[in-house]
Coordinates of C-alpha atoms and ligand atoms in Angstrom, one line a residue:
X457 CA -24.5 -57.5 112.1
X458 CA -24.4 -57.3 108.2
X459 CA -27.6 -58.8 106.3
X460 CA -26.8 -62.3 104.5
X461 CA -26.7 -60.6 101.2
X462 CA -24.6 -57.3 102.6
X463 CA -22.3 -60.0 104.3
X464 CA -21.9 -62.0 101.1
X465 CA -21.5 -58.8 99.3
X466 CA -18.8 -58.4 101.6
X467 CA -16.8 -61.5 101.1
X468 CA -18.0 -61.4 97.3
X469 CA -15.3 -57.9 97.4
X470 CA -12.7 -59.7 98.9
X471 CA -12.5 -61.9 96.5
X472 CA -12.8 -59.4 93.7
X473 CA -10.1 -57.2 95.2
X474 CA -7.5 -60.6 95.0
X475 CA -8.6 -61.1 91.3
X476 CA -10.5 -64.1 92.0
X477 CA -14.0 -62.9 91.0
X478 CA -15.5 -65.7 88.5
X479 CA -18.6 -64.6 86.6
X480 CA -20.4 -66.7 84.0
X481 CA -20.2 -66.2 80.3
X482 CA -23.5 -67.0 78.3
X483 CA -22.8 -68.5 75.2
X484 CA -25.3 -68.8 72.3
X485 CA -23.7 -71.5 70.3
X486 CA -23.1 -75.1 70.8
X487 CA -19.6 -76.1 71.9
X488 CA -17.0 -76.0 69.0
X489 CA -14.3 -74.2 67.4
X490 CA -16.3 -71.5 66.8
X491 CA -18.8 -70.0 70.0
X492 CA -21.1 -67.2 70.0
X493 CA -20.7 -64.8 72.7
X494 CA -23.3 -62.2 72.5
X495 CA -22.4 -60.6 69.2
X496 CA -19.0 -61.7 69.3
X497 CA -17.9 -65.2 67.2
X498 CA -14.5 -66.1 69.9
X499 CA -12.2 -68.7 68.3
X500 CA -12.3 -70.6 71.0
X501 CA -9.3 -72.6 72.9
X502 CA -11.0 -73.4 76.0
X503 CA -13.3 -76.5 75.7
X504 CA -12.0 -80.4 76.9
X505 CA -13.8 -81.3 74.0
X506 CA -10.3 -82.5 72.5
X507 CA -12.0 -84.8 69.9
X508 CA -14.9 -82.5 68.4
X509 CA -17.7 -84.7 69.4
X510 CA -19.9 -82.4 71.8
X511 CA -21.8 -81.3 69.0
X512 CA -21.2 -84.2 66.5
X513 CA -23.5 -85.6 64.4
X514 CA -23.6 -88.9 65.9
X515 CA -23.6 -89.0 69.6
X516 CA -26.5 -86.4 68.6
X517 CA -28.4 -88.4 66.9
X518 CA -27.7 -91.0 69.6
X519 CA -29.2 -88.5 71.9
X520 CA -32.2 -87.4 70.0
X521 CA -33.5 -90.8 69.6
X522 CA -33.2 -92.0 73.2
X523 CA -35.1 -88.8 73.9
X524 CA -37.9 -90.3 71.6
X525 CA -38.0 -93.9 72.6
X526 CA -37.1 -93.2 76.8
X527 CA -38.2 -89.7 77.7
X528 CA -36.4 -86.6 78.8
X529 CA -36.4 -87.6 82.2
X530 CA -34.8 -90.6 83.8
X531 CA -37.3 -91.1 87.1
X532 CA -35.3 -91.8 89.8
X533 CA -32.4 -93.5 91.0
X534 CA -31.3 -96.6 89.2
X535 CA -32.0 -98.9 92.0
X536 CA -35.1 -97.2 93.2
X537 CA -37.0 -97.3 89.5
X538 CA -34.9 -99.2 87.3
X539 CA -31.4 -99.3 85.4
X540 CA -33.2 -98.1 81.9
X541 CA -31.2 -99.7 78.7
X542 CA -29.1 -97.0 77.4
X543 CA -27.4 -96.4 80.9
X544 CA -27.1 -100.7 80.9
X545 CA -26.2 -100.2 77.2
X546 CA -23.4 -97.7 78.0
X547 CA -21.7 -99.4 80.8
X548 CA -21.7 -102.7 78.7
X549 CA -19.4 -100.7 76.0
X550 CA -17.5 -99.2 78.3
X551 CA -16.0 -102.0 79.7
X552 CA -15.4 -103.1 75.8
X553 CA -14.1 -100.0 75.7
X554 CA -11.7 -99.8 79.1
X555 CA -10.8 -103.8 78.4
X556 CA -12.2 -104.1 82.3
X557 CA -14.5 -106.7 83.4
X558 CA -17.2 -104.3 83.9
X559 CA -18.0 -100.6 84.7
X560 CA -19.6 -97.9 86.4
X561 CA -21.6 -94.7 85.0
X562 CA -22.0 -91.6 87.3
X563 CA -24.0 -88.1 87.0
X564 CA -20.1 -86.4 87.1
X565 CA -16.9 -87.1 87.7
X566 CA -16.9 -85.3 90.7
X567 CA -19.7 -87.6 91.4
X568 CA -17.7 -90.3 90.9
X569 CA -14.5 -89.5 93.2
X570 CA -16.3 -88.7 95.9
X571 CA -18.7 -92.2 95.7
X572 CA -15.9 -94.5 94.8
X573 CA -13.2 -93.1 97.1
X574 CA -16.1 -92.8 100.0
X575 CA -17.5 -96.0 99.2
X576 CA -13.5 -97.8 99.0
X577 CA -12.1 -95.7 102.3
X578 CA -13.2 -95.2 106.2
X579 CA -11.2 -93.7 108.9
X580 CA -8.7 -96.8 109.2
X581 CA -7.3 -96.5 105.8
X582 CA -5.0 -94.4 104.3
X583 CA -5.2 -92.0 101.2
X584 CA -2.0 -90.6 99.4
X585 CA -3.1 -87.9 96.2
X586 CA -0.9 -86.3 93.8
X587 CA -0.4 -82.6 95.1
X588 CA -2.2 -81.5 92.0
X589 CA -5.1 -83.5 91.3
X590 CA -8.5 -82.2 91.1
X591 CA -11.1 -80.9 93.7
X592 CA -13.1 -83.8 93.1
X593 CA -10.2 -86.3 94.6
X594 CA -9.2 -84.3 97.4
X595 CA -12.8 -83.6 98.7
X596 CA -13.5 -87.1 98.6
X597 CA -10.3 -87.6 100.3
X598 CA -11.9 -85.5 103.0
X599 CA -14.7 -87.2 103.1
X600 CA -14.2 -90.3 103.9
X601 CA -12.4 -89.4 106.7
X602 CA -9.5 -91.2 105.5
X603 CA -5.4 -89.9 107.1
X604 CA -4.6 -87.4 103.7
X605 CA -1.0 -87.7 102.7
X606 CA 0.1 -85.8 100.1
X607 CA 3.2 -86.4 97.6
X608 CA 5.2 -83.9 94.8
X609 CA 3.6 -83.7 91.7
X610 CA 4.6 -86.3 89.5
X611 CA 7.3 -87.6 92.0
X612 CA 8.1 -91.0 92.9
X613 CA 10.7 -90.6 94.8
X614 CA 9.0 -88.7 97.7
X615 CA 5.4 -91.2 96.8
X616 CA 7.9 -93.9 98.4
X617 CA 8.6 -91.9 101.6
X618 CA 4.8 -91.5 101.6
X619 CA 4.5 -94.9 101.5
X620 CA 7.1 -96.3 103.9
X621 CA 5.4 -93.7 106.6
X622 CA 1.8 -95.6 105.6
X623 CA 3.3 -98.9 105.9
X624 CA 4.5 -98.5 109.2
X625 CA 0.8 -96.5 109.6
X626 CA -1.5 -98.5 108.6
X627 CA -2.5 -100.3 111.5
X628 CA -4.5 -102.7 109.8
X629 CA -6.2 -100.4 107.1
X630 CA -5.9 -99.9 103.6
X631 CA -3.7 -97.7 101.5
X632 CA -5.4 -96.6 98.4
X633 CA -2.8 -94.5 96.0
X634 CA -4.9 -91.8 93.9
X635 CA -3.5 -89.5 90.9
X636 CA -4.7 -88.3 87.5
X637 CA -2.7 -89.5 84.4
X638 CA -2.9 -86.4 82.2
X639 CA -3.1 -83.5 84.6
X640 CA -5.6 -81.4 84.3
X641 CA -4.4 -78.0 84.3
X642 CA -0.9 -78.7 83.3
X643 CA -1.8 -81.3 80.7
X644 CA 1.7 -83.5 82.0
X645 CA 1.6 -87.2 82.6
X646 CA 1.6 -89.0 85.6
X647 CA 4.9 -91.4 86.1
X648 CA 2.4 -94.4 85.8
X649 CA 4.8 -97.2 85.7
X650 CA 6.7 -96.0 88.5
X651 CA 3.6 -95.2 90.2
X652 CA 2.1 -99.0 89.2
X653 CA 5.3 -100.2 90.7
X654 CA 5.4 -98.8 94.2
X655 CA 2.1 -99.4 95.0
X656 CA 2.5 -103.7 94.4
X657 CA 6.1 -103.2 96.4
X658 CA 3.7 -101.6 99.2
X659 CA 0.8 -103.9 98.6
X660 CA -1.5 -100.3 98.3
X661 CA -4.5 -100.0 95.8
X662 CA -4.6 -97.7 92.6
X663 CA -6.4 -95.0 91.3
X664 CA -6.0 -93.4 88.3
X665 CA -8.0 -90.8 86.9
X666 CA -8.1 -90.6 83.3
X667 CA -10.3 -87.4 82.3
X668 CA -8.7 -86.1 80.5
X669 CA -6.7 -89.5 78.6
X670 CA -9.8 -91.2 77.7
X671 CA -10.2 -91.4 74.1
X672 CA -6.7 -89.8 73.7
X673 CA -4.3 -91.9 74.2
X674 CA -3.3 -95.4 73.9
X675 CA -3.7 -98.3 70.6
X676 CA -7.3 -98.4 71.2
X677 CA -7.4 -94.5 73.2
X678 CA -8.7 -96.1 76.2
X679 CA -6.2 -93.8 77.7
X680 CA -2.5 -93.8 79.3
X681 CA -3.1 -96.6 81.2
X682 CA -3.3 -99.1 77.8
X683 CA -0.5 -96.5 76.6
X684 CA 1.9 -97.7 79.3
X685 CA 0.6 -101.1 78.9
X686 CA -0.7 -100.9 82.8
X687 CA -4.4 -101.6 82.0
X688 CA -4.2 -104.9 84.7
X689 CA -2.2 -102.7 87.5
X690 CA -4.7 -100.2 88.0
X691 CA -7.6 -101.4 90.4
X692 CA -9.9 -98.5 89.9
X693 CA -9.6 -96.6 86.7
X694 CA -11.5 -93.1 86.5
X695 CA -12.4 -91.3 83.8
X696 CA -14.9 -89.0 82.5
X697 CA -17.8 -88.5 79.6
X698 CA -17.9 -84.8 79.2
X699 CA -14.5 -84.7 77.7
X700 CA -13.1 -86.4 75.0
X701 CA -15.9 -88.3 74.8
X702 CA -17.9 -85.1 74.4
X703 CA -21.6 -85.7 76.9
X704 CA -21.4 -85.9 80.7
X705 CA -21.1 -87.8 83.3
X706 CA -18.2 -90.1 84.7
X707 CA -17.2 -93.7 85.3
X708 CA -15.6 -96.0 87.1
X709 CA -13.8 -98.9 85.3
X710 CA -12.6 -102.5 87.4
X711 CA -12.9 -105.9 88.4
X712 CA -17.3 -107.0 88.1
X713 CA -16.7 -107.0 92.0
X714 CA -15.2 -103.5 92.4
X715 CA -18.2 -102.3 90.3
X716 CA -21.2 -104.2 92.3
X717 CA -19.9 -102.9 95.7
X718 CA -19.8 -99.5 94.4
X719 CA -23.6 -100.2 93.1
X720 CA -23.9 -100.9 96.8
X721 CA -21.9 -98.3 98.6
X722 CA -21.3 -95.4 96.7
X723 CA -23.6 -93.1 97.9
X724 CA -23.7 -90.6 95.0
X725 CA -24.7 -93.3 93.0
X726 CA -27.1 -94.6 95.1
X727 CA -28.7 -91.4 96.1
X728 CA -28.8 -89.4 92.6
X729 CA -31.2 -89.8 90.4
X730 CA -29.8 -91.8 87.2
X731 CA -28.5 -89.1 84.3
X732 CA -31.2 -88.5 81.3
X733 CA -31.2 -91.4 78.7
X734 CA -29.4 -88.6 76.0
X735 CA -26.7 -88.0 78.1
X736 CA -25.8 -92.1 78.2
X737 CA -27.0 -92.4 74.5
X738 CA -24.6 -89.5 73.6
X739 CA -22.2 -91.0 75.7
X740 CA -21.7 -94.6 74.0
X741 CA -22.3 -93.0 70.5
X742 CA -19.0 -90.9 71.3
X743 CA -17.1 -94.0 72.5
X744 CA -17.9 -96.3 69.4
X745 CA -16.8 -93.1 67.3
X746 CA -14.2 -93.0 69.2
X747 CA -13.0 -97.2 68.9
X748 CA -14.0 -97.1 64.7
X749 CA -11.3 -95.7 62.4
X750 CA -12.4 -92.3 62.6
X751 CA -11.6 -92.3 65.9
X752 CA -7.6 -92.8 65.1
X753 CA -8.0 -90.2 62.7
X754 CA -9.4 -87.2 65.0
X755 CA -6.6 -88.9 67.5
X756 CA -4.0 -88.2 64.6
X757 CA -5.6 -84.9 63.8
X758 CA -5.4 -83.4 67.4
X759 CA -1.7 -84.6 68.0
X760 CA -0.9 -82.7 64.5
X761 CA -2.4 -79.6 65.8
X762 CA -0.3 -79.9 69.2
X763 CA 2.7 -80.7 67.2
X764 CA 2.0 -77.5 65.1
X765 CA 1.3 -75.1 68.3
X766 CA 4.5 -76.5 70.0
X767 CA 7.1 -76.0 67.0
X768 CA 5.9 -72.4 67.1
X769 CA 6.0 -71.8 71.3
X770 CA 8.5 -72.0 73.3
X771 CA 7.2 -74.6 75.5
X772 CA 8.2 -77.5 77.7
X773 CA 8.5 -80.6 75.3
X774 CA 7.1 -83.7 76.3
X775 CA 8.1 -87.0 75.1
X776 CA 3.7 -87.7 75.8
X777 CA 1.9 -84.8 73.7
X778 CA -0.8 -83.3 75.2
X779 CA -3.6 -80.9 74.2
X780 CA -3.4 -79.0 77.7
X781 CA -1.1 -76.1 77.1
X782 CA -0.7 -74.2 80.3
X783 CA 1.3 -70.6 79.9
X784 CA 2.1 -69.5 83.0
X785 CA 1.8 -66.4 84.0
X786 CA 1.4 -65.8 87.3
X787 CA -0.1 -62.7 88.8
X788 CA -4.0 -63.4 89.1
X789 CA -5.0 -59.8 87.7
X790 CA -2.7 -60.0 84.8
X791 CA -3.7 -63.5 83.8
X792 CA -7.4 -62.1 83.4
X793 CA -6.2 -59.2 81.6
X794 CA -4.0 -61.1 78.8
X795 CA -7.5 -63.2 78.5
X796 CA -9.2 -60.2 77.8
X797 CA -6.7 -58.8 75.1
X798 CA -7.3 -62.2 73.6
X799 CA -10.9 -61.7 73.5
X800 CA -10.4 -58.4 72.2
X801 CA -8.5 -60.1 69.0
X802 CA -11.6 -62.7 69.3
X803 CA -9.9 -65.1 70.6
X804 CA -11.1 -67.4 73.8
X805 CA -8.4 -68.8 76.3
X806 CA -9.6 -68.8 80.0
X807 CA -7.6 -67.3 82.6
X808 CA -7.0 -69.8 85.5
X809 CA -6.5 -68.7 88.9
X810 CA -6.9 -69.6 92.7
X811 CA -8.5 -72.2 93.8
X812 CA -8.6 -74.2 90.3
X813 CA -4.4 -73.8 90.8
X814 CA -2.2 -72.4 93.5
X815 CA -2.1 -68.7 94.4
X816 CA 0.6 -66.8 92.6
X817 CA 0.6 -69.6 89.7
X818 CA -2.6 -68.3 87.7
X819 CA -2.3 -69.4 83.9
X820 CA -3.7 -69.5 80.4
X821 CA -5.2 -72.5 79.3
X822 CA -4.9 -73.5 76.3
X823 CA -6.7 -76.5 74.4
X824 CA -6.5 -77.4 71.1
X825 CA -8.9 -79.8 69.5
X826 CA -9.1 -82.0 66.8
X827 CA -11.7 -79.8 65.1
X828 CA -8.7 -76.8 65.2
X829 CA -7.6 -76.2 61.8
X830 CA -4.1 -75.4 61.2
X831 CA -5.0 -72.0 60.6
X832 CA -6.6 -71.5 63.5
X833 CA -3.7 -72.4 65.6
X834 CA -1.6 -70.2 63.4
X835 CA -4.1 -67.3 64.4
X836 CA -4.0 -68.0 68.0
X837 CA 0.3 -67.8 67.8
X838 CA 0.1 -64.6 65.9
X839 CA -2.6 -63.1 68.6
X840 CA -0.2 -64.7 71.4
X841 CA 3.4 -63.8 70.2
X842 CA 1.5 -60.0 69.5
X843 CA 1.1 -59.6 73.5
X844 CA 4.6 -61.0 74.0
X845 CA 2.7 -64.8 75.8
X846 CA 4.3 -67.8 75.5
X847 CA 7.7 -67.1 74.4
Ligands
PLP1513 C1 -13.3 -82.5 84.9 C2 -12.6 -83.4 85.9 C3 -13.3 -84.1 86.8 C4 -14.8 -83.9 87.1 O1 -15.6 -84.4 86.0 P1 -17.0 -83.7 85.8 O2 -17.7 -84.7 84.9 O3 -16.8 -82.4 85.1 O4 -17.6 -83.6 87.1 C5 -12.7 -85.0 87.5 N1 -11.3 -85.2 87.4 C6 -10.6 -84.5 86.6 C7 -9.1 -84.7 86.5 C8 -11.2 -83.5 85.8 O5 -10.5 -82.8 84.9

């Protein structure tokens, strides 16, 4: 028998020796175009925070003064010691925001999967996910003990066939239908209208999860939903705070009724204790930034820096832009090695592997931001085309 630490030791080599090994990076800087890595200032194409409002003046502000007037601390859970104002504050402009009758913040997005789809499904219904959404879906999926079918990425044709088997499945349950719009780590969009459409023809509920959409997309960048004009189809809309939007935390977005049976069943709501006031505060700063005419402009300013990175790569064109450039490459040890040359030219780009994507499809991630300068996207090219990526 190994001791725990000489048996985790163990297992930590195993995954070392498949190139899997994830370590954390202490940064010294606040999130931006520019983060301080020990001595080292990386250019730094990694963040979600497509809009430059993690460290902007206002949602910090916002943050700093409901620190003063509520505390650092939030107590408890909302329904054991109160729903304090700027969480009640934030969920009132989010709906504004969504166009929704009402909404839902969470501690995480993960948080927010797993409550909604645990609170929504039981052992009756049936779940059908995107092949390639995010952890935080498919544990959930898991959780609530749910049948799990999975469809192609991005492929209505084979969703149908999915949901034909369902109908004839169902037995009485629910079918709940559950994809992201902008994929996370391949930054393509979700066929929503087909998507919208096959779930009425099968009478099956919708989830979409918008985290990385919100604030990007759409007349008033509620997200690809109000793009696609499907903001009524979509029973449960998803989306998230620590991206665009630039704080933490995540949300649920729906009918007032879909949101007070969540308040009563979703258990990671129910048993977390409510986020700190800044985080909420920071929150609905970043969301009235992101409704006011600045908002269009960062909108404008990120699509220009896509627009500039994809007339100089040879990359799949989209007719949706979006600031989620995957480059393929593969081979696990070799993505974390063209990540290091990058770092080497002082330039961040994370290397993404197993079990954020499928074996033998690890990746550079690129994300540009609407805080990029041209000439920063011009340096990250010129350090990309010099190891022969992307081309
Ligand atoms: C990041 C992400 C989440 C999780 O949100 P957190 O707030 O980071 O927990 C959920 N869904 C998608 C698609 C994401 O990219």
């Amino acid at each position: 028998m190994l001791s725990f630490d000489a048996e985790l030791r163990h297992r930590l080599d195993a995954i070392r020796g498949q190139g899997l090994l994830r370590e954390l990076r202490p940064v010294d800087s606040p999130q931006g175009t520019r983060i301080q890595v020990g001595r080292q200032t990386l250019l730094n194409f990694s963040s979600n925070d497509y809009l430059g409002l993690a460290n902007d003046p206002l949602p910090r502000e916002a943050a700093i003064r409901a620190v003063d007037k509520f505390g650092a601390g939030s107590g408890a859970s909302r329904l054991i010691c109160g729903s304090l104002a700027p969480h009640q504050e934030l969920e009132e402009t989010l709906a504004r925001f969504k166009g929704t009758e009402a909404a839902l913040s969470f501690s995480s997005g993960y948080a927010t999967a797993m409550g909604t789809i645990c609170a929504l499904l039981g052992k009756n219904d049936i779940i059908i996910l995107d092949k390639l959404v995010h952890a935080c879906m498919v544990d959930a999926a898991r959780l609530s003990g749910a049948k799990i079918r999975v469809f192609a990425h991005n492929d209505p044709d084979d969703l149908e066939d999915k949901l034909k088997w369902a109908d004839t499945a169902q037995n009485g349950g629910q079918i709940l239908v559950a994809t992201e719009s902008i994929f996370s780590m391949d930054g393509d969009a979700a066929p929503l209208r087909e998507i919208a459409a096959l779930k009425e023809k099968y009478g099956a509920w919708l989830m979409v999860d918008e985290a990385h959409a919100t604030g990007l997309y759409g007349k008033h960048r509620r997200g690809l939903a109000e793009e696609l004009g499907l903001n009524d189809k979509i029973e449960i809309q998803m989306g998230t705070l620590g991206k665009a939007l630039g704080a933490s935390g995540g949300y649920i977005s729906g009918s007032r009724t879909l949101i007070d049976f969540l308040v009563n069943r979703a258990r990671s709501f129910i048993f977390s204790t409510a986020p700190v006031p800044a985080a909420a505060a920071a929150a609905q700063a970043a969301i009235l930034l992101v409704q006011s005419a600045e908002g269009r402009v960062r909108q404008e300013l990120l699509w220009s820096r896509v627009g500039e990175f994809q007339s100089q790569i040879a990359n799949r064109k989209s007719q949706i832009p979006g600031a989620i450039i995957p480059m393929i490459i593969g081979d696990e040890n070799q993505a974390v090695q063209a990540a290091a040359k990058l770092r080497e030219q002082n330039i961040f780009v994370p290397a993404i592997r197993y079990p954020t994507v499928a074996r033998g499809k690890a990746r550079l991630r690129v994300t540009l931001t609407a805080s990029h300068s041209s000439e920063d996207v011009s340096e990250l090219i010129r350090a990309l085309k010099t190891f022969g990526l992307g081309l």
